[in-house]
PDB file of N, CA and C in Angstrom:
ATOM      1  N   MET A  65     129.960 121.769 113.583  1.00 40.00           N
ATOM      2  CA  MET A  65     130.414 120.412 113.368  1.00 40.00           C
ATOM      3  C   MET A  65     129.228 119.476 113.562  1.00 40.00           C
ATOM      4  N   ASN A  66     129.069 118.492 112.657  1.00 45.00           N
ATOM      5  CA  ASN A  66     127.975 117.540 112.713  1.00 45.00           C
ATOM      6  C   ASN A  66     128.406 116.253 113.383  1.00 45.00           C
ATOM      7  N   PRO A  67     127.526 115.657 114.202  1.00 47.00           N
ATOM      8  CA  PRO A  67     127.864 114.366 114.786  1.00 47.00           C
ATOM      9  C   PRO A  67     127.984 113.317 113.696  1.00 47.00           C
ATOM     10  N   THR A  68     128.763 112.309 113.948  1.00 45.00           N
ATOM     11  CA  THR A  68     128.960 111.254 112.947  1.00 45.00           C
ATOM     12  C   THR A  68     128.362 109.944 113.412  1.00 45.00           C
ATOM     13  N   THR A  69     127.283 110.021 114.165  1.00 46.00           N
ATOM     14  CA  THR A  69     126.629 108.827 114.672  1.00 46.00           C
ATOM     15  C   THR A  69     126.186 107.957 113.510  1.00 46.00           C
ATOM     16  N   SER A  70     126.385 106.664 113.651  1.00 45.00           N
ATOM     17  CA  SER A  70     125.971 105.746 112.593  1.00 45.00           C
ATOM     18  C   SER A  70     125.330 104.516 113.207  1.00 45.00           C
ATOM     19  N   VAL A  71     124.678 103.769 112.348  1.00 42.00           N
ATOM     20  CA  VAL A  71     124.015 102.539 112.749  1.00 42.00           C
ATOM     21  C   VAL A  71     124.665 101.399 112.004  1.00 42.00           C
ATOM     22  N   ASN A  72     124.992 100.320 112.692  1.00 42.00           N
ATOM     23  CA  ASN A  72     125.550  99.163 112.018  1.00 42.00           C
ATOM     24  C   ASN A  72     124.436  98.362 111.390  1.00 42.00           C
ATOM     25  N   SER A  73     124.591  98.017 110.149  1.00 39.00           N
ATOM     26  CA  SER A  73     123.636  97.185 109.449  1.00 39.00           C
ATOM     27  C   SER A  73     123.778  95.754 109.927  1.00 39.00           C
ATOM     28  N   SER A  74     122.649  95.078 110.131  1.00 42.00           N
ATOM     29  CA  SER A  74     122.713  93.703 110.600  1.00 42.00           C
ATOM     30  C   SER A  74     123.175  92.756 109.500  1.00 42.00           C
ATOM     31  N   SER A  75     123.097  93.180 108.231  1.00 43.00           N
ATOM     32  CA  SER A  75     123.479  92.306 107.130  1.00 43.00           C
ATOM     33  C   SER A  75     124.917  92.502 106.671  1.00 43.00           C
ATOM     34  N   SER A  76     125.582  93.527 107.169  1.00 41.00           N
ATOM     35  CA  SER A  76     126.963  93.757 106.776  1.00 41.00           C
ATOM     36  C   SER A  76     127.680  94.539 107.867  1.00 41.00           C
ATOM     37  N   SER A  77     128.983  94.668 107.693  1.00 40.00           N
ATOM     38  CA  SER A  77     129.753  95.406 108.689  1.00 40.00           C
ATOM     39  C   SER A  77     129.825  96.892 108.361  1.00 40.00           C
ATOM     40  N   GLU A  78     129.203  97.324 107.262  1.00 62.00           N
ATOM     41  CA  GLU A  78     129.217  98.729 106.877  1.00 62.00           C
ATOM     42  C   GLU A  78     128.261  99.522 107.759  1.00 62.00           C
ATOM     43  N   SER A  79     128.524 100.806 107.881  1.00 72.00           N
ATOM     44  CA  SER A  79     127.667 101.690 108.657  1.00 72.00           C
ATOM     45  C   SER A  79     127.015 102.697 107.735  1.00 72.00           C
ATOM     46  N   ALA A  80     125.777 103.054 108.053  1.00 72.00           N
ATOM     47  CA  ALA A  80     125.078 104.110 107.337  1.00 72.00           C
ATOM     48  C   ALA A  80     124.917 105.271 108.304  1.00 72.00           C
ATOM     49  N   PRO A  81     125.196 106.494 107.870  1.00 83.00           N
ATOM     50  CA  PRO A  81     124.996 107.626 108.771  1.00 83.00           C
ATOM     51  C   PRO A  81     123.514 107.746 109.122  1.00 83.00           C
ATOM     52  N   LEU A  82     123.231 108.150 110.347  1.00 87.00           N
ATOM     53  CA  LEU A  82     121.835 108.329 110.745  1.00 87.00           C
ATOM     54  C   LEU A  82     121.173 109.436 109.943  1.00 87.00           C
ATOM     55  N   ILE A  83     121.927 110.490 109.704  1.00 88.00           N
ATOM     56  CA  ILE A  83     121.381 111.656 109.013  1.00 88.00           C
ATOM     57  C   ILE A  83     122.284 112.011 107.843  1.00 88.00           C
ATOM     58  N   ASP A  84     121.670 112.305 106.718  1.00 89.00           N
ATOM     59  CA  ASP A  84     122.396 112.807 105.551  1.00 89.00           C
ATOM     60  C   ASP A  84     122.543 114.314 105.765  1.00 89.00           C
ATOM     61  N   TRP A  85     123.720 114.736 106.210  1.00 91.00           N
ATOM     62  CA  TRP A  85     123.908 116.132 106.608  1.00 91.00           C
ATOM     63  C   TRP A  85     123.819 117.107 105.438  1.00 91.00           C
ATOM     64  N   VAL A  86     124.191 116.680 104.241  1.00 90.00           N
ATOM     65  CA  VAL A  86     124.054 117.560 103.071  1.00 90.00           C
ATOM     66  C   VAL A  86     122.574 117.803 102.805  1.00 90.00           C
ATOM     67  N   ALA A  87     121.790 116.727 102.823  1.00 89.00           N
ATOM     68  CA  ALA A  87     120.349 116.857 102.618  1.00 89.00           C
ATOM     69  C   ALA A  87     119.706 117.648 103.759  1.00 89.00           C
ATOM     70  N   PHE A  88     120.219 117.470 104.982  1.00 91.00           N
ATOM     71  CA  PHE A  88     119.686 118.209 106.124  1.00 91.00           C
ATOM     72  C   PHE A  88     119.875 119.712 105.935  1.00 91.00           C
ATOM     73  N   GLU A  89     121.028 120.100 105.420  1.00 91.00           N
ATOM     74  CA  GLU A  89     121.266 121.520 105.138  1.00 91.00           C
ATOM     75  C   GLU A  89     120.240 122.037 104.131  1.00 91.00           C
ATOM     76  N   CYS A  90     119.938 121.225 103.128  1.00 90.00           N
ATOM     77  CA  CYS A  90     118.913 121.611 102.140  1.00 90.00           C
ATOM     78  C   CYS A  90     117.539 121.727 102.806  1.00 90.00           C
ATOM     79  N   LEU A  91     117.234 120.786 103.702  1.00 89.00           N
ATOM     80  CA  LEU A  91     115.960 120.829 104.428  1.00 89.00           C
ATOM     81  C   LEU A  91     115.844 122.116 105.241  1.00 89.00           C
ATOM     82  N   LEU A  92     116.932 122.504 105.901  1.00 90.00           N
ATOM     83  CA  LEU A  92     116.916 123.753 106.667  1.00 90.00           C
ATOM     84  C   LEU A  92     116.649 124.950 105.759  1.00 90.00           C
ATOM     85  N   GLU A  93     117.240 124.915 104.573  1.00 91.00           N
ATOM     86  CA  GLU A  93     117.051 126.020 103.633  1.00 91.00           C
ATOM     87  C   GLU A  93     115.620 126.044 103.093  1.00 91.00           C
ATOM     88  N   ILE A  94     115.124 124.888 102.673  1.00 89.00           N
ATOM     89  CA  ILE A  94     113.780 124.804 102.079  1.00 89.00           C
ATOM     90  C   ILE A  94     112.706 125.218 103.077  1.00 89.00           C
ATOM     91  N   THR A  95     112.845 124.766 104.315  1.00 89.00           N
ATOM     92  CA  THR A  95     111.830 125.049 105.337  1.00 89.00           C
ATOM     93  C   THR A  95     112.054 126.371 106.050  1.00 89.00           C
ATOM     94  N   GLN A  96     113.163 127.027 105.745  1.00 90.00           N
ATOM     95  CA  GLN A  96     113.560 128.275 106.397  1.00 90.00           C
ATOM     96  C   GLN A  96     113.679 128.083 107.907  1.00 90.00           C
ATOM     97  N   ALA A  97     114.099 126.872 108.310  1.00 90.00           N
ATOM     98  CA  ALA A  97     114.206 126.539 109.727  1.00 90.00           C
ATOM     99  C   ALA A  97     115.321 127.288 110.439  1.00 90.00           C
ATOM    100  N   ARG A  98     116.294 127.795 109.701  1.00 90.00           N
ATOM    101  CA  ARG A  98     117.326 128.608 110.348  1.00 90.00           C
ATOM    102  C   ARG A  98     116.708 129.883 110.919  1.00 90.00           C
ATOM    103  N   GLU A  99     115.793 130.464 110.169  1.00 93.00           N
ATOM    104  CA  GLU A  99     115.124 131.679 110.610  1.00 93.00           C
ATOM    105  C   GLU A  99     113.982 131.372 111.580  1.00 93.00           C
ATOM    106  N   ASP A 100     113.358 130.204 111.411  1.00 93.00           N
ATOM    107  CA  ASP A 100     112.207 129.817 112.236  1.00 93.00           C
ATOM    108  C   ASP A 100     112.382 128.368 112.688  1.00 93.00           C
ATOM    109  N   PRO A 101     113.142 128.148 113.763  1.00 90.00           N
ATOM    110  CA  PRO A 101     113.385 126.780 114.240  1.00 90.00           C
ATOM    111  C   PRO A 101     112.099 126.021 114.569  1.00 90.00           C
ATOM    112  N   GLY A 102     111.034 126.735 114.826  1.00 93.00           N
ATOM    113  CA  GLY A 102     109.751 126.095 115.098  1.00 93.00           C
ATOM    114  C   GLY A 102     109.255 125.288 113.917  1.00 93.00           C
ATOM    115  N   ALA A 103     109.628 125.694 112.714  1.00 91.00           N
ATOM    116  CA  ALA A 103     109.210 124.967 111.515  1.00 91.00           C
ATOM    117  C   ALA A 103     109.789 123.559 111.515  1.00 91.00           C
ATOM    118  N   LEU A 104     111.050 123.433 111.854  1.00 90.00           N
ATOM    119  CA  LEU A 104     111.685 122.109 111.906  1.00 90.00           C
ATOM    120  C   LEU A 104     111.105 121.282 113.047  1.00 90.00           C
ATOM    121  N   ARG A 105     110.869 121.901 114.188  1.00 92.00           N
ATOM    122  CA  ARG A 105     110.256 121.177 115.313  1.00 92.00           C
ATOM    123  C   ARG A 105     108.891 120.626 114.914  1.00 92.00           C
ATOM    124  N   GLU A 106     108.128 121.407 114.174  1.00 92.00           N
ATOM    125  CA  GLU A 106     106.798 120.965 113.732  1.00 92.00           C
ATOM    126  C   GLU A 106     106.908 119.782 112.760  1.00 92.00           C
ATOM    127  N   ILE A 107     107.837 119.875 111.829  1.00 90.00           N
ATOM    128  CA  ILE A 107     108.039 118.776 110.879  1.00 90.00           C
ATOM    129  C   ILE A 107     108.427 117.499 111.612  1.00 90.00           C
ATOM    130  N   LEU A 108     109.341 117.607 112.559  1.00 91.00           N
ATOM    131  CA  LEU A 108     109.784 116.430 113.308  1.00 91.00           C
ATOM    132  C   LEU A 108     108.676 115.877 114.197  1.00 91.00           C
ATOM    133  N   ALA A 109     107.847 116.739 114.752  1.00 94.00           N
ATOM    134  CA  ALA A 109     106.730 116.287 115.587  1.00 94.00           C
ATOM    135  C   ALA A 109     105.708 115.511 114.761  1.00 94.00           C
ATOM    136  N   VAL A 110     105.403 115.998 113.573  1.00 92.00           N
ATOM    137  CA  VAL A 110     104.470 115.300 112.689  1.00 92.00           C
ATOM    138  C   VAL A 110     105.053 113.952 112.269  1.00 92.00           C
ATOM    139  N   TYR A 111     106.345 113.937 111.929  1.00 91.00           N
ATOM    140  CA  TYR A 111     107.010 112.679 111.572  1.00 91.00           C
ATOM    141  C   TYR A 111     106.913 111.688 112.734  1.00 91.00           C
ATOM    142  N   GLU A 112     107.245 112.150 113.929  1.00 93.00           N
ATOM    143  CA  GLU A 112     107.213 111.254 115.088  1.00 93.00           C
ATOM    144  C   GLU A 112     105.805 110.691 115.310  1.00 93.00           C
ATOM    145  N   GLU A 113     104.809 111.545 115.245  1.00 93.00           N
ATOM    146  CA  GLU A 113     103.423 111.118 115.438  1.00 93.00           C
ATOM    147  C   GLU A 113     103.023 110.086 114.380  1.00 93.00           C
ATOM    148  N   ASP A 114     103.332 110.367 113.130  1.00 90.00           N
ATOM    149  CA  ASP A 114     102.995 109.444 112.039  1.00 90.00           C
ATOM    150  C   ASP A 114     103.746 108.124 112.167  1.00 90.00           C
ATOM    151  N   ALA A 115     105.019 108.180 112.550  1.00 91.00           N
ATOM    152  CA  ALA A 115     105.826 106.963 112.682  1.00 91.00           C
ATOM    153  C   ALA A 115     105.299 106.079 113.808  1.00 91.00           C
ATOM    154  N   ILE A 116     104.988 106.681 114.932  1.00 92.00           N
ATOM    155  CA  ILE A 116     104.455 105.915 116.060  1.00 92.00           C
ATOM    156  C   ILE A 116     103.147 105.241 115.663  1.00 92.00           C
ATOM    157  N   LYS A 117     102.270 105.968 115.001  1.00 89.00           N
ATOM    158  CA  LYS A 117     100.987 105.402 114.578  1.00 89.00           C
ATOM    159  C   LYS A 117     101.191 104.288 113.561  1.00 89.00           C
ATOM    160  N   ALA A 118     102.047 104.508 112.586  1.00 87.00           N
ATOM    161  CA  ALA A 118     102.285 103.496 111.549  1.00 87.00           C
ATOM    162  C   ALA A 118     102.835 102.216 112.157  1.00 87.00           C
ATOM    163  N   LEU A 119     103.800 102.349 113.049  1.00 88.00           N
ATOM    164  CA  LEU A 119     104.407 101.164 113.661  1.00 88.00           C
ATOM    165  C   LEU A 119     103.436 100.444 114.586  1.00 88.00           C
ATOM    166  N   ALA A 120     102.570 101.181 115.260  1.00 88.00           N
ATOM    167  CA  ALA A 120     101.571 100.563 116.135  1.00 88.00           C
ATOM    168  C   ALA A 120     100.495  99.845 115.319  1.00 88.00           C
ATOM    169  N   ASP A 121     100.145 100.403 114.174  1.00 85.00           N
ATOM    170  CA  ASP A 121      99.070  99.846 113.352  1.00 85.00           C
ATOM    171  C   ASP A 121      99.466  98.596 112.575  1.00 85.00           C
ATOM    172  N   ILE A 122     100.737  98.428 112.248  1.00 85.00           N
ATOM    173  CA  ILE A 122     101.103  97.358 111.319  1.00 85.00           C
ATOM    174  C   ILE A 122     100.825  95.960 111.850  1.00 85.00           C
ATOM    175  N   GLU A 123     100.760  95.793 113.154  1.00 83.00           N
ATOM    176  CA  GLU A 123     100.476  94.464 113.704  1.00 83.00           C
ATOM    177  C   GLU A 123      99.102  93.961 113.301  1.00 83.00           C
ATOM    178  N   SER A 124      98.158  94.875 113.116  1.00 86.00           N
ATOM    179  CA  SER A 124      96.788  94.469 112.825  1.00 86.00           C
ATOM    180  C   SER A 124      96.409  94.599 111.347  1.00 86.00           C
ATOM    181  N   LEU A 125      97.360  94.928 110.496  1.00 85.00           N
ATOM    182  CA  LEU A 125      97.055  95.161 109.086  1.00 85.00           C
ATOM    183  C   LEU A 125      97.411  93.958 108.218  1.00 85.00           C
ATOM    184  N   ALA A 126      96.750  93.872 107.079  1.00 90.00           N
ATOM    185  CA  ALA A 126      97.081  92.853 106.085  1.00 90.00           C
ATOM    186  C   ALA A 126      98.457  93.154 105.497  1.00 90.00           C
ATOM    187  N   HIS A 127      99.062  92.146 104.913  1.00 87.00           N
ATOM    188  CA  HIS A 127     100.431  92.265 104.391  1.00 87.00           C
ATOM    189  C   HIS A 127     100.597  93.456 103.445  1.00 87.00           C
ATOM    190  N   GLU A 128      99.719  93.594 102.466  1.00 89.00           N
ATOM    191  CA  GLU A 128      99.872  94.660 101.467  1.00 89.00           C
ATOM    192  C   GLU A 128      99.738  96.039 102.111  1.00 89.00           C
ATOM    193  N   GLU A 129      98.824  96.191 103.052  1.00 89.00           N
ATOM    194  CA  GLU A 129      98.671  97.476 103.733  1.00 89.00           C
ATOM    195  C   GLU A 129      99.886  97.758 104.624  1.00 89.00           C
ATOM    196  N   THR A 130     100.443  96.734 105.236  1.00 90.00           N
ATOM    197  CA  THR A 130     101.662  96.896 106.033  1.00 90.00           C
ATOM    198  C   THR A 130     102.799  97.379 105.156  1.00 90.00           C
ATOM    199  N   ARG A 131     102.962  96.764 103.980  1.00 89.00           N
ATOM    200  CA  ARG A 131     104.001  97.191 103.037  1.00 89.00           C
ATOM    201  C   ARG A 131     103.821  98.650 102.644  1.00 89.00           C
ATOM    202  N   ARG A 132     102.575  99.031 102.371  1.00 91.00           N
ATOM    203  CA  ARG A 132     102.278 100.395 101.955  1.00 91.00           C
ATOM    204  C   ARG A 132     102.621 101.385 103.071  1.00 91.00           C
ATOM    205  N   ARG A 133     102.242 101.075 104.299  1.00 88.00           N
ATOM    206  CA  ARG A 133     102.524 101.971 105.428  1.00 88.00           C
ATOM    207  C   ARG A 133     104.015 102.103 105.679  1.00 88.00           C
ATOM    208  N   LEU A 134     104.734 100.982 105.619  1.00 88.00           N
ATOM    209  CA  LEU A 134     106.178 101.040 105.847  1.00 88.00           C
ATOM    210  C   LEU A 134     106.886 101.785 104.719  1.00 88.00           C
ATOM    211  N   HIS A 135     106.391 101.621 103.482  1.00 89.00           N
ATOM    212  CA  HIS A 135     106.960 102.354 102.355  1.00 89.00           C
ATOM    213  C   HIS A 135     106.749 103.864 102.544  1.00 89.00           C
ATOM    214  N   LYS A 136     105.575 104.231 103.014  1.00 90.00           N
ATOM    215  CA  LYS A 136     105.272 105.641 103.280  1.00 90.00           C
ATOM    216  C   LYS A 136     106.186 106.188 104.382  1.00 90.00           C
ATOM    217  N   LEU A 137     106.405 105.391 105.426  1.00 89.00           N
ATOM    218  CA  LEU A 137     107.292 105.805 106.514  1.00 89.00           C
ATOM    219  C   LEU A 137     108.729 105.949 106.018  1.00 89.00           C
ATOM    220  N   LYS A 138     109.150 105.038 105.165  1.00 90.00           N
ATOM    221  CA  LYS A 138     110.493 105.120 104.592  1.00 90.00           C
ATOM    222  C   LYS A 138     110.650 106.404 103.775  1.00 90.00           C
ATOM    223  N   GLY A 139     109.630 106.730 102.986  1.00 89.00           N
ATOM    224  CA  GLY A 139     109.663 107.961 102.196  1.00 89.00           C
ATOM    225  C   GLY A 139     109.716 109.201 103.066  1.00 89.00           C
ATOM    226  N   ALA A 140     108.919 109.199 104.130  1.00 90.00           N
ATOM    227  CA  ALA A 140     108.925 110.334 105.056  1.00 90.00           C
ATOM    228  C   ALA A 140     110.291 110.456 105.733  1.00 90.00           C
ATOM    229  N   SER A 141     110.894 109.324 106.045  1.00 89.00           N
ATOM    230  CA  SER A 141     112.222 109.326 106.668  1.00 89.00           C
ATOM    231  C   SER A 141     113.250 109.954 105.739  1.00 89.00           C
ATOM    232  N   GLY A 142     113.160 109.623 104.459  1.00 87.00           N
ATOM    233  CA  GLY A 142     114.066 110.225 103.484  1.00 87.00           C
ATOM    234  C   GLY A 142     113.846 111.718 103.351  1.00 87.00           C
ATOM    235  N   SER A 143     112.590 112.135 103.451  1.00 86.00           N
ATOM    236  CA  SER A 143     112.268 113.553 103.325  1.00 86.00           C
ATOM    237  C   SER A 143     112.875 114.387 104.441  1.00 86.00           C
ATOM    238  N   ILE A 144     113.044 113.768 105.608  1.00 86.00           N
ATOM    239  CA  ILE A 144     113.653 114.522 106.707  1.00 86.00           C
ATOM    240  C   ILE A 144     115.088 114.072 106.958  1.00 86.00           C
ATOM    241  N   THR A 145     115.661 113.441 105.973  1.00 86.00           N
ATOM    242  CA  THR A 145     117.102 113.098 105.881  1.00 86.00           C
ATOM    243  C   THR A 145     117.561 112.002 106.818  1.00 86.00           C
ATOM    244  N   PHE A 146     116.646 111.135 107.282  1.00 85.00           N
ATOM    245  CA  PHE A 146     117.035 109.998 108.124  1.00 85.00           C
ATOM    246  C   PHE A 146     117.516 108.880 107.229  1.00 85.00           C
ATOM    247  N   SER A 147     118.737 108.980 106.755  1.00 81.00           N
ATOM    248  CA  SER A 147     119.262 108.059 105.751  1.00 81.00           C
ATOM    249  C   SER A 147     119.414 106.633 106.259  1.00 81.00           C
ATOM    250  N   ALA A 148     119.612 106.417 107.539  1.00 75.00           N
ATOM    251  CA  ALA A 148     119.742 105.057 108.051  1.00 75.00           C
ATOM    252  C   ALA A 148     118.437 104.287 107.908  1.00 75.00           C
ATOM    253  N   VAL A 149     117.304 104.961 108.038  1.00 76.00           N
ATOM    254  CA  VAL A 149     116.001 104.312 107.863  1.00 76.00           C
ATOM    255  C   VAL A 149     115.795 103.980 106.402  1.00 76.00           C
ATOM    256  N   VAL A 150     116.158 104.904 105.535  1.00 78.00           N
ATOM    257  CA  VAL A 150     115.971 104.706 104.092  1.00 78.00           C
ATOM    258  C   VAL A 150     116.862 103.578 103.570  1.00 78.00           C
ATOM    259  N   ALA A 151     118.026 103.395 104.163  1.00 75.00           N
ATOM    260  CA  ALA A 151     118.970 102.380 103.703  1.00 75.00           C
ATOM    261  C   ALA A 151     118.502 100.966 104.004  1.00 75.00           C
ATOM    262  N   LYS A 152     117.567 100.796 104.899  1.00 67.00           N
ATOM    263  CA  LYS A 152     117.086  99.461 105.288  1.00 67.00           C
ATOM    264  C   LYS A 152     116.124  98.904 104.275  1.00 67.00           C
TER     265      LYS A 152
END
C-alpha cells in the first residue's frame, strides 16, 4: 500500500500527490531497484546533493541562470517521480 501524502497548493485548494506512484513503479523497474535497493538510494542521494547545491547557489546567480538551475531541478524531480515539485 502506498502513502497518499499530498501537498496543498498555495494557489488553489487542490492537492498534488508528493509522488507519482505509477511512475515510481516504472522507476523501480528501469533501475532494477527491487533487486538492488542500493541503486535507488544512490539516485536519491545524487538528487538530494544536486538539489541542496542548486537551492544554495540561486541566491548569488543572475536571473537567467537561476531559471536554468530551477528548471533542471524540476526536471530531475520529475525523473524521480516527485510530482508535487513538478506541479509547481
